[in-house]
Short mmCIF file of C-alpha atoms and ligand atoms in Angstrom, two decimals:
data_model
loop_
_atom_site.label_atom_id
_atom_site.label_comp_id
_atom_site.label_asym_id
_atom_site.label_seq_id
_atom_site.Cartn_x
_atom_site.Cartn_y
_atom_site.Cartn_z
CA MET A 1 -21.21 -19.32 -18.89
CA ASP A 2 -17.45 -18.59 -18.59
CA SER A 3 -15.40 -20.75 -16.03
CA PHE A 4 -11.39 -19.65 -14.87
CA ASP A 5 -9.47 -21.59 -12.56
CA ILE A 6 -8.88 -18.53 -10.73
CA CYS A 7 -11.22 -15.21 -10.15
CA ILE A 8 -8.95 -12.37 -8.39
CA ALA A 9 -11.37 -10.28 -7.24
CA GLY A 10 -10.11 -5.80 -6.61
CA ALA A 11 -7.86 -4.79 -9.36
CA GLY A 12 -6.11 -2.56 -7.01
CA VAL A 13 -2.06 -3.25 -6.62
CA ALA A 14 -2.66 -6.48 -4.92
CA GLY A 15 -4.65 -8.02 -6.99
CA LEU A 16 -2.46 -6.71 -10.28
CA ALA A 17 0.70 -7.84 -8.54
CA LEU A 18 -1.03 -11.67 -7.56
CA ALA A 19 -2.70 -11.67 -11.19
CA HIS A 20 1.07 -11.12 -12.71
CA ARG A 21 2.60 -13.40 -10.34
CA LEU A 22 -0.18 -16.48 -11.09
CA ALA A 23 0.07 -15.79 -14.97
CA GLU A 24 4.00 -16.21 -14.58
CA ARG A 25 3.91 -19.28 -12.07
CA MET A 26 1.10 -21.20 -13.09
CA PRO A 27 1.18 -20.33 -16.95
CA THR A 28 -1.74 -23.30 -18.00
CA ALA A 29 -4.56 -21.41 -15.24
CA SER A 30 -7.20 -19.24 -16.94
CA ILE A 31 -7.25 -15.93 -14.75
CA VAL A 32 -9.98 -13.73 -14.57
CA ILE A 33 -8.94 -10.42 -12.95
CA LEU A 34 -12.48 -7.93 -11.92
CA GLU A 35 -12.23 -4.71 -11.09
CA GLN A 36 -15.77 -2.62 -9.93
CA GLU A 37 -14.68 0.86 -11.19
CA SER A 38 -14.28 2.24 -15.04
CA SER A 39 -10.01 1.32 -14.15
CA PHE A 40 -7.70 -0.14 -12.16
CA GLY A 41 -6.09 1.24 -9.21
CA GLN A 42 -8.77 3.94 -8.03
CA HIS A 43 -8.86 3.32 -4.26
CA THR A 44 -5.60 3.16 -1.86
CA SER A 45 -3.47 2.17 -4.55
CA SER A 46 -3.91 5.56 -5.94
CA ARG A 47 -4.13 7.39 -2.68
CA LEU A 48 -0.50 6.80 -1.50
CA SER A 49 2.70 8.51 -0.47
CA GLU A 50 4.56 6.49 -2.93
CA VAL A 51 7.24 4.98 -1.42
CA ILE A 52 9.32 2.08 -1.45
CA HIS A 53 9.55 1.37 1.92
CA ALA A 54 12.63 -0.72 3.76
CA GLY A 55 11.25 -3.01 6.26
CA ILE A 56 12.23 -1.06 9.35
CA TYR A 57 9.37 -0.58 11.58
CA TYR A 58 7.51 -3.31 11.75
CA PRO A 59 7.89 -6.81 14.23
CA GLU A 60 9.80 -8.85 13.56
CA GLY A 61 8.63 -12.61 11.56
CA SER A 62 5.25 -10.64 11.21
CA LEU A 63 3.94 -10.73 6.79
CA LYS A 64 4.25 -7.11 7.13
CA ALA A 65 8.32 -6.86 7.99
CA ARG A 66 8.69 -10.61 5.45
CA LEU A 67 7.03 -9.40 2.50
CA CYS A 68 8.25 -5.58 2.82
CA VAL A 69 11.82 -6.50 2.42
CA ALA A 70 11.40 -9.12 -0.30
CA GLY A 71 8.63 -7.05 -1.71
CA LYS A 72 11.10 -4.33 -1.87
CA GLN A 73 14.08 -6.03 -3.43
CA ALA A 74 11.30 -7.14 -5.93
CA LEU A 75 10.02 -4.48 -7.11
CA TYR A 76 13.41 -2.73 -7.37
CA ARG A 77 14.02 -5.20 -9.88
CA PHE A 78 11.00 -4.93 -11.23
CA CYS A 79 11.09 -1.57 -11.80
CA GLU A 80 14.05 -1.71 -13.59
CA THR A 81 13.69 -4.82 -15.82
CA TYR A 82 10.36 -2.57 -17.14
CA GLN A 83 11.19 0.90 -17.24
CA VAL A 84 9.27 1.92 -14.11
CA PRO A 85 10.25 5.31 -12.85
CA TYR A 86 11.54 5.32 -10.21
CA ARG A 87 14.70 6.88 -7.59
CA ASN A 88 16.29 5.39 -4.76
CA ILE A 89 16.31 8.66 -3.25
CA GLY A 90 17.40 7.44 0.89
CA LYS A 91 15.33 7.94 3.70
CA LEU A 92 15.79 10.09 7.14
CA ILE A 93 13.90 8.82 10.04
CA ILE A 94 15.11 12.44 12.64
CA SER A 95 15.10 13.22 16.20
CA GLN A 96 15.21 16.30 18.04
CA HIS A 97 17.16 14.61 20.70
CA LYS A 98 21.06 13.49 20.71
CA ALA A 99 20.98 10.65 21.08
CA ASP A 100 17.67 9.54 21.08
CA PRO A 101 17.02 5.65 21.71
CA GLY A 102 14.55 5.20 19.71
CA LEU A 103 16.67 5.47 16.51
CA GLU A 104 18.71 2.92 18.14
CA GLN A 105 15.92 0.61 18.90
CA LEU A 106 14.91 1.57 15.03
CA LYS A 107 17.80 0.84 13.50
CA ALA A 108 18.12 -2.51 15.77
CA LYS A 109 14.14 -3.70 14.61
CA GLY A 110 15.54 -2.60 10.91
CA HIS A 111 18.33 -5.01 11.06
CA ARG A 112 16.27 -8.19 12.54
CA ASN A 113 13.74 -8.15 9.55
CA GLY A 114 16.86 -8.07 7.33
CA VAL A 115 17.58 -4.10 6.79
CA GLU A 116 21.29 -4.01 7.56
CA ASP A 117 21.99 -1.02 5.68
CA LEU A 118 20.69 1.62 8.27
CA GLN A 119 23.74 4.68 9.52
CA LEU A 120 23.20 6.62 12.31
CA TRP A 121 23.93 10.02 12.34
CA ASP A 122 25.13 12.89 13.95
CA GLN A 123 24.09 16.51 13.53
CA GLU A 124 27.20 17.23 11.37
CA ARG A 125 26.25 14.86 9.01
CA LEU A 126 22.69 15.55 8.76
CA LEU A 127 23.16 19.05 8.15
CA GLN A 128 25.61 18.34 5.26
CA ALA A 129 23.02 16.31 4.05
CA GLU A 130 20.98 18.46 4.54
CA PRO A 131 20.54 21.50 5.58
CA ASN A 132 17.25 23.14 5.96
CA LEU A 133 16.45 20.66 8.44
CA GLN A 134 16.45 20.85 11.92
CA ALA A 135 17.46 17.77 14.01
CA ALA A 136 19.87 16.11 16.39
CA ALA A 137 20.12 13.22 14.83
CA ALA A 138 18.96 10.84 12.71
CA LEU A 139 18.41 7.21 11.01
CA TYR A 140 19.62 7.16 7.25
CA SER A 141 17.77 4.13 5.46
CA PRO A 142 19.58 4.30 1.66
CA SER A 143 17.46 1.78 0.70
CA THR A 144 14.01 3.64 0.34
CA GLY A 145 12.80 5.13 -2.39
CA ILE A 146 10.33 6.48 -4.84
CA LEU A 147 8.29 5.09 -8.07
CA ASP A 148 5.56 5.63 -10.24
CA SER A 149 2.88 3.65 -9.00
CA HIS A 150 0.54 4.23 -11.35
CA HIS A 151 3.17 3.32 -14.15
CA PHE A 152 3.87 0.24 -11.86
CA MET A 153 0.00 -0.87 -12.13
CA ALA A 154 -0.17 -0.59 -15.43
CA THR A 155 2.81 -2.34 -16.01
CA LEU A 156 1.78 -5.67 -13.99
CA LEU A 157 -1.75 -5.29 -15.82
CA ARG A 158 0.08 -4.99 -19.56
CA LEU A 159 2.12 -8.06 -18.45
CA ALA A 160 -0.46 -10.37 -16.75
CA GLU A 161 -2.95 -9.38 -20.10
CA THR A 162 -0.18 -10.14 -22.01
CA ALA A 163 0.00 -13.85 -20.22
CA GLY A 164 -3.59 -14.08 -21.14
CA VAL A 165 -5.29 -13.50 -17.95
CA THR A 166 -8.89 -11.41 -18.74
CA TYR A 167 -9.00 -8.17 -17.37
CA ALA A 168 -12.67 -6.79 -17.01
CA ALA A 169 -13.68 -3.53 -15.46
CA ARG A 170 -16.76 -1.70 -14.16
CA THR A 171 -17.63 -5.20 -13.10
CA GLU A 172 -18.75 -5.54 -9.54
CA VAL A 173 -18.72 -8.62 -7.91
CA THR A 174 -21.77 -8.75 -5.45
CA THR A 175 -22.49 -12.62 -4.35
CA ILE A 176 -20.13 -15.57 -4.69
CA HIS A 177 -21.95 -18.55 -4.17
CA PRO A 178 -19.88 -22.21 -3.00
CA ILE A 179 -20.60 -25.29 -6.06
CA ASP A 180 -18.85 -28.48 -5.66
CA SER A 181 -16.33 -27.40 -8.73
CA GLY A 182 -15.68 -23.88 -6.92
CA PHE A 183 -17.61 -21.04 -7.02
CA ASP A 184 -20.43 -19.17 -9.09
CA VAL A 185 -19.40 -15.62 -9.38
CA GLU A 186 -22.48 -13.15 -9.57
CA THR A 187 -21.40 -10.15 -10.67
CA LYS A 188 -22.95 -6.44 -11.90
CA ILE A 189 -20.96 -5.02 -15.57
CA PHE A 190 -21.99 -0.86 -15.61
CA ASN A 191 -22.40 0.39 -18.66
CA ALA A 192 -23.87 3.66 -20.08
CA GLY A 193 -25.38 4.02 -16.37
CA LYS A 194 -27.09 0.68 -16.76
CA SER A 195 -26.09 -2.86 -14.93
CA ASP A 196 -26.22 -6.50 -16.38
CA SER A 197 -25.95 -9.11 -14.08
CA TYR A 198 -23.51 -11.79 -15.03
CA ILE A 199 -22.39 -14.88 -13.76
CA LEU A 200 -19.46 -16.62 -14.13
CA ASN A 201 -17.78 -19.70 -12.26
CA ALA A 202 -13.95 -20.47 -11.07
CA LYS A 203 -12.72 -22.80 -9.11
CA CYS A 204 -10.54 -20.58 -7.00
CA PHE A 205 -11.55 -17.18 -5.65
CA ILE A 206 -9.46 -14.54 -4.28
CA ASN A 207 -10.71 -11.38 -2.32
CA CYS A 208 -8.30 -8.34 -2.90
CA ALA A 209 -11.00 -5.90 -2.91
CA GLY A 210 -8.72 -3.88 -0.44
CA LEU A 211 -11.17 -1.30 1.89
CA GLN A 212 -13.71 -3.05 0.92
CA ALA A 213 -12.01 -6.82 1.55
CA GLN A 214 -15.01 -7.51 4.48
CA SER A 215 -17.93 -6.46 2.93
CA LEU A 216 -17.61 -8.65 0.14
CA ALA A 217 -16.63 -11.49 2.51
CA MET A 218 -19.78 -11.14 4.01
CA ARG A 219 -21.40 -12.09 0.36
CA VAL A 220 -19.34 -15.30 0.11
CA GLU A 221 -21.98 -17.31 0.88
CA GLY A 222 -21.44 -20.09 4.28
CA VAL A 223 -18.27 -17.84 5.35
CA ASP A 224 -18.97 -17.60 9.16
CA GLU A 225 -18.89 -14.23 9.89
CA ALA A 226 -17.00 -14.76 13.04
CA SER A 227 -13.80 -15.51 10.75
CA ILE A 228 -13.93 -12.12 9.15
CA PRO A 229 -11.78 -9.99 10.73
CA SER A 230 -13.09 -6.27 11.72
CA GLN A 231 -11.85 -3.18 9.84
CA HIS A 232 -11.21 0.09 10.68
CA LEU A 233 -11.16 3.20 8.45
CA CYS A 234 -8.01 5.53 9.03
CA LYS A 235 -7.70 8.53 6.62
CA GLY A 236 -4.65 10.33 5.74
CA ASP A 237 -5.08 13.44 4.05
CA TYR A 238 -2.16 15.18 2.09
CA PHE A 239 -0.46 18.73 1.54
CA ASP A 240 1.08 19.89 -1.25
CA TYR A 241 3.67 22.56 -0.93
CA GLY A 242 4.29 25.06 -3.69
CA GLY A 243 7.16 26.61 -2.25
CA ARG A 244 11.11 25.41 -3.08
CA ASN A 245 11.75 21.94 -1.96
CA PRO A 246 14.97 22.14 -0.36
CA PHE A 247 15.32 18.39 0.49
CA GLN A 248 17.64 15.72 -1.00
CA HIS A 249 16.12 12.68 1.18
CA LEU A 250 11.99 11.62 2.20
CA ILE A 251 12.52 13.24 6.12
CA TYR A 252 10.30 11.36 8.43
CA PRO A 253 10.49 12.32 12.10
CA LEU A 254 10.28 9.29 14.65
CA PRO A 255 6.90 7.66 14.86
CA GLU A 256 5.38 8.18 18.54
CA PRO A 257 4.33 5.28 20.34
CA GLY A 258 0.42 4.50 19.33
CA LEU A 259 0.63 6.79 16.28
CA ALA A 260 -1.36 4.81 13.69
CA GLY A 261 1.20 5.94 10.85
CA LEU A 262 4.29 7.01 10.44
CA GLY A 263 3.84 10.72 11.47
CA ILE A 264 3.34 13.89 9.13
CA HIS A 265 6.59 13.17 6.58
CA SER A 266 7.42 15.60 3.79
CA THR A 267 7.83 12.92 0.52
CA GLN A 268 8.13 13.92 -3.13
CA ASP A 269 7.21 12.46 -6.31
CA LEU A 270 9.78 11.65 -8.64
CA ALA A 271 9.46 15.20 -10.41
CA GLY A 272 10.99 16.71 -6.80
CA ARG A 273 7.43 18.10 -6.00
CA LEU A 274 7.59 18.15 -2.13
CA ARG A 275 4.17 17.08 -0.38
CA PHE A 276 3.52 16.24 3.26
CA GLY A 277 0.99 13.84 4.99
CA PRO A 278 -0.77 11.55 5.71
CA ASP A 279 -2.31 12.36 9.57
CA THR A 280 -3.95 9.70 11.13
CA GLU A 281 -7.78 9.99 11.56
CA TYR A 282 -9.89 6.92 12.03
CA VAL A 283 -13.07 7.84 10.19
CA GLY A 284 -17.08 5.77 10.16
CA GLU A 285 -16.71 6.25 5.94
CA ILE A 286 -15.10 6.32 2.90
CA ASP A 287 -14.90 9.94 2.20
CA TYR A 288 -12.26 11.35 0.43
CA ARG A 289 -12.60 15.24 0.67
CA ILE A 290 -9.99 17.10 2.92
CA ASN A 291 -10.66 19.55 5.72
CA PRO A 292 -8.77 22.38 4.85
CA ALA A 293 -8.87 23.75 8.29
CA LYS A 294 -6.54 20.68 9.39
CA GLN A 295 -3.73 23.11 7.31
CA ALA A 296 -2.59 24.67 10.71
CA GLY A 297 -2.13 21.37 12.15
CA PHE A 298 -0.33 20.06 9.34
CA ALA A 299 2.14 23.25 9.46
CA GLU A 300 2.62 22.88 13.10
CA ALA A 301 3.92 19.49 12.72
CA ILE A 302 6.38 20.33 9.94
CA GLN A 303 7.95 23.17 11.38
CA ARG A 304 9.33 21.34 13.59
CA TYR A 305 12.05 19.59 11.65
CA PHE A 306 11.49 22.28 8.32
CA PRO A 307 11.23 26.00 10.49
CA SER A 308 11.53 27.78 7.37
CA LEU A 309 8.49 26.45 5.82
CA ASP A 310 5.67 29.09 4.29
CA PRO A 311 2.82 28.07 5.50
CA THR A 312 0.76 29.77 3.42
CA ARG A 313 1.73 27.36 0.60
CA LEU A 314 0.41 24.01 1.73
CA SER A 315 -2.83 22.87 -0.20
CA PRO A 316 -4.86 20.26 0.25
CA ALA A 317 -4.00 17.26 -2.33
CA TYR A 318 -5.94 14.23 -1.65
CA ALA A 319 -6.86 11.55 0.99
CA GLY A 320 -6.24 8.02 1.60
CA ILE A 321 -7.38 5.51 3.84
CA ARG A 322 -6.22 2.80 5.00
CA PRO A 323 -7.95 -0.45 5.71
CA LYS A 324 -7.15 -1.30 9.41
CA LEU A 325 -7.56 -4.67 11.22
CA SER A 326 -6.82 -2.69 14.59
CA GLY A 327 -8.37 0.17 16.41
CA PRO A 328 -7.65 3.68 17.98
CA GLY A 329 -5.37 2.76 20.76
CA GLU A 330 -4.93 -0.78 19.88
CA PRO A 331 -1.15 -2.62 19.00
CA PRO A 332 -0.91 -2.38 15.00
CA ALA A 333 -2.35 -5.36 13.02
CA ASP A 334 -0.32 -7.63 10.30
CA PHE A 335 -1.45 -8.05 7.30
CA CYS A 336 -4.14 -10.57 7.61
CA ILE A 337 -3.91 -13.39 4.06
CA HIS A 338 -6.28 -16.31 4.65
CA GLY A 339 -5.48 -19.26 3.09
CA PRO A 340 -7.27 -22.07 1.42
CA GLY A 341 -9.85 -23.47 3.70
CA SER A 342 -8.91 -21.32 6.51
CA SER A 343 -12.80 -20.17 5.95
CA GLY A 344 -14.04 -23.27 5.46
CA LEU A 345 -14.05 -23.17 1.71
CA PRO A 346 -11.06 -24.95 -0.25
CA GLY A 347 -10.57 -22.34 -3.27
CA LEU A 348 -11.06 -19.43 -1.06
CA LEU A 349 -8.61 -16.43 -0.11
CA GLN A 350 -9.02 -13.47 1.28
CA LEU A 351 -6.45 -10.82 2.10
CA PHE A 352 -7.65 -8.17 5.15
CA GLY A 353 -6.02 -5.24 6.28
CA ILE A 354 -3.33 -4.51 3.39
CA GLU A 355 -2.21 -1.60 4.40
CA SER A 356 0.88 0.10 4.43
CA PRO A 357 3.72 -1.52 3.37
CA GLY A 358 0.87 -2.62 1.27
CA LEU A 359 2.67 -1.13 -2.67
CA THR A 360 6.19 -2.21 -1.97
CA ALA A 361 5.20 -5.61 -0.77
CA SER A 362 2.82 -6.32 -3.21
CA LEU A 363 5.01 -8.43 -5.39
CA ALA A 364 5.87 -10.80 -2.41
CA ILE A 365 2.36 -10.71 -1.97
CA GLY A 366 1.51 -12.19 -5.31
CA ASP A 367 4.15 -15.05 -4.48
CA TYR A 368 2.94 -15.82 -0.95
CA VAL A 369 -0.64 -15.89 -2.29
CA THR A 370 0.40 -18.07 -5.44
CA ASP A 371 1.85 -20.14 -2.83
CA LEU A 372 -1.45 -20.88 -1.52
CA VAL A 373 -3.14 -20.77 -4.74
CA SER A 374 -1.00 -23.66 -5.82
CA GLU A 375 -2.49 -26.37 -2.89
CA VAL A 376 -5.94 -25.24 -4.15
CA THR A 377 -6.67 -28.44 -6.74
CA ILE A 378 -7.66 -26.25 -10.19
C1 FAD B 401 -2.80 6.93 3.04
C2 FAD B 401 -1.68 6.17 2.99
C3 FAD B 401 -0.84 5.94 2.47
C4 FAD B 401 0.37 4.86 2.13
N1 FAD B 401 1.61 4.86 1.29
C5 FAD B 401 2.18 3.76 0.98
C6 FAD B 401 3.49 4.23 0.15
O1 FAD B 401 4.22 4.86 0.59
N2 FAD B 401 4.13 3.16 0.56
C7 FAD B 401 3.47 1.46 -0.03
O2 FAD B 401 4.16 0.69 0.32
N3 FAD B 401 2.31 1.25 0.63
C8 FAD B 401 1.63 2.48 1.39
N4 FAD B 401 0.45 1.92 1.11
C9 FAD B 401 -0.24 1.10 1.54
C10 FAD B 401 -0.68 0.66 0.49
O3 FAD B 401 -1.87 2.03 -0.27
C11 FAD B 401 -1.97 0.05 0.25
O4 FAD B 401 -1.29 -1.37 0.86
C12 FAD B 401 -2.06 -0.70 -0.99
O5 FAD B 401 -2.61 -0.03 -2.14
C13 FAD B 401 -3.52 -1.60 -1.31
O6 FAD B 401 -3.71 -2.50 -1.93
P1 FAD B 401 -5.42 -3.21 -2.43
O7 FAD B 401 -5.08 -3.59 -3.87
O8 FAD B 401 -5.16 -4.31 -1.61
O9 FAD B 401 -6.79 -2.32 -2.10
P2 FAD B 401 -7.22 -1.12 -3.29
O10 FAD B 401 -5.88 -0.45 -4.28
O11 FAD B 401 -8.37 -0.32 -2.32
O12 FAD B 401 -7.82 -1.84 -4.30
C14 FAD B 401 -8.78 -2.57 -4.35
C15 FAD B 401 -9.94 -2.50 -5.91
O13 FAD B 401 -10.62 -3.60 -5.39
C16 FAD B 401 -11.57 -2.96 -5.93
N5 FAD B 401 -13.24 -3.55 -5.42
C17 FAD B 401 -13.55 -4.06 -4.23
N6 FAD B 401 -15.04 -4.56 -4.08
C18 FAD B 401 -14.77 -4.82 -5.05
C19 FAD B 401 -16.05 -5.58 -5.98
N7 FAD B 401 -17.24 -5.72 -5.22
N8 FAD B 401 -15.36 -6.33 -7.22
C20 FAD B 401 -14.49 -5.70 -7.99
N9 FAD B 401 -13.77 -5.08 -7.53
C21 FAD B 401 -13.91 -4.96 -6.03
C22 FAD B 401 -11.68 -1.61 -5.67
O14 FAD B 401 -12.79 -0.47 -6.77
C23 FAD B 401 -10.41 -1.34 -6.12
O15 FAD B 401 -9.86 -0.92 -7.46
C24 FAD B 401 -0.24 4.03 1.48
C25 FAD B 401 -1.87 3.64 2.04
C26 FAD B 401 -2.30 4.88 2.80
C27 FAD B 401 -3.69 4.92 2.91
#
């Protein structure tokens, strides 16, 4: 049986950033990262807006606020160091009211989180920057950007493997049995339509399974089910826009209270192609198909700030699913990271509810979890 110091389940952006940070900071530890799909980042980490968030929206002191702000800085440095394509294009959070207290409140919230560069823009300033935008005022966030998330993940994996991390795709963790010296990790390896069972041993097991984190937690023998936070799947659909992109910045409406997302915003990829979304819809299962009938609702929401939109040029693009810990109408929940001992098993760490801003925060999540791993005897 192969033995490792640390086994990570899940090669989304959280597992990959963690593998990279662990390999950098604990160079003598043997580390394996297991991924059930044929390649890394096939789920939430490739079904997103690719935005580097500033850290404005989250409650002061929350993990989301702290790890987003620290993660943003680390991510910009990482992109520079390793030539990951990115653009610091900035974002406008807009209101249709001239003196909207919502914008002021958001600015103050951002400031409390350490986002100190936010600027309130009046309509004149706004129209100079974005003449095609219909809005009365905005909050400008210069530190918001976009990146090539696939390139980022591929770089994380390359660095981790170069530092000695073992990566196994097509390997699903099925059951985790606690033993005296850690865990026996049972897996299924898929190859050419067949599957083989394989067991490895690890002193520390880290659940980074994203949408499957709760179901994997239930497969760790001895974990009290009551300690596993409940999960609510919240789908977000995107529509591509085939017309000309008139915007220089990312454009976000002011979030409505109680909304599970940030509102149907305009984002763009590094080639400048415009895309709108994601909306919010609580769903019962993981199904990434998009309902084309949503087009009219998208057009109506977008035309509030982009009146010259041609609705016929909207076409379904892709969907992502948020692994939320809060249900409809409940206040937003924070990231939930169970450290060693929190489930009664030293050596077990679990990440739940890594929704937005998980991409931005990923390197800081990697550092945070590495600090927790250093408490485990390996
Ligand atoms: C619509 C949408 C838009 C978003 N936009 C942004 C954004 O613009 N900026 C931002 O910062 N964040 C954004 N996010 C959040 C971000 O996408 C997530 O926080 C991040 O991708 C979560 O990464 P993860 O590694 O936790 O999960 P995942 O990417 O889902 O990775 C989990 C991995 O675990 C694997 N796995 C599961 N079970 C097992 C098992 N038993 N054995 C082995 N492998 C397993 C899965 O196959 C998967 O590859 C967005 C999210 C959504 C849904």
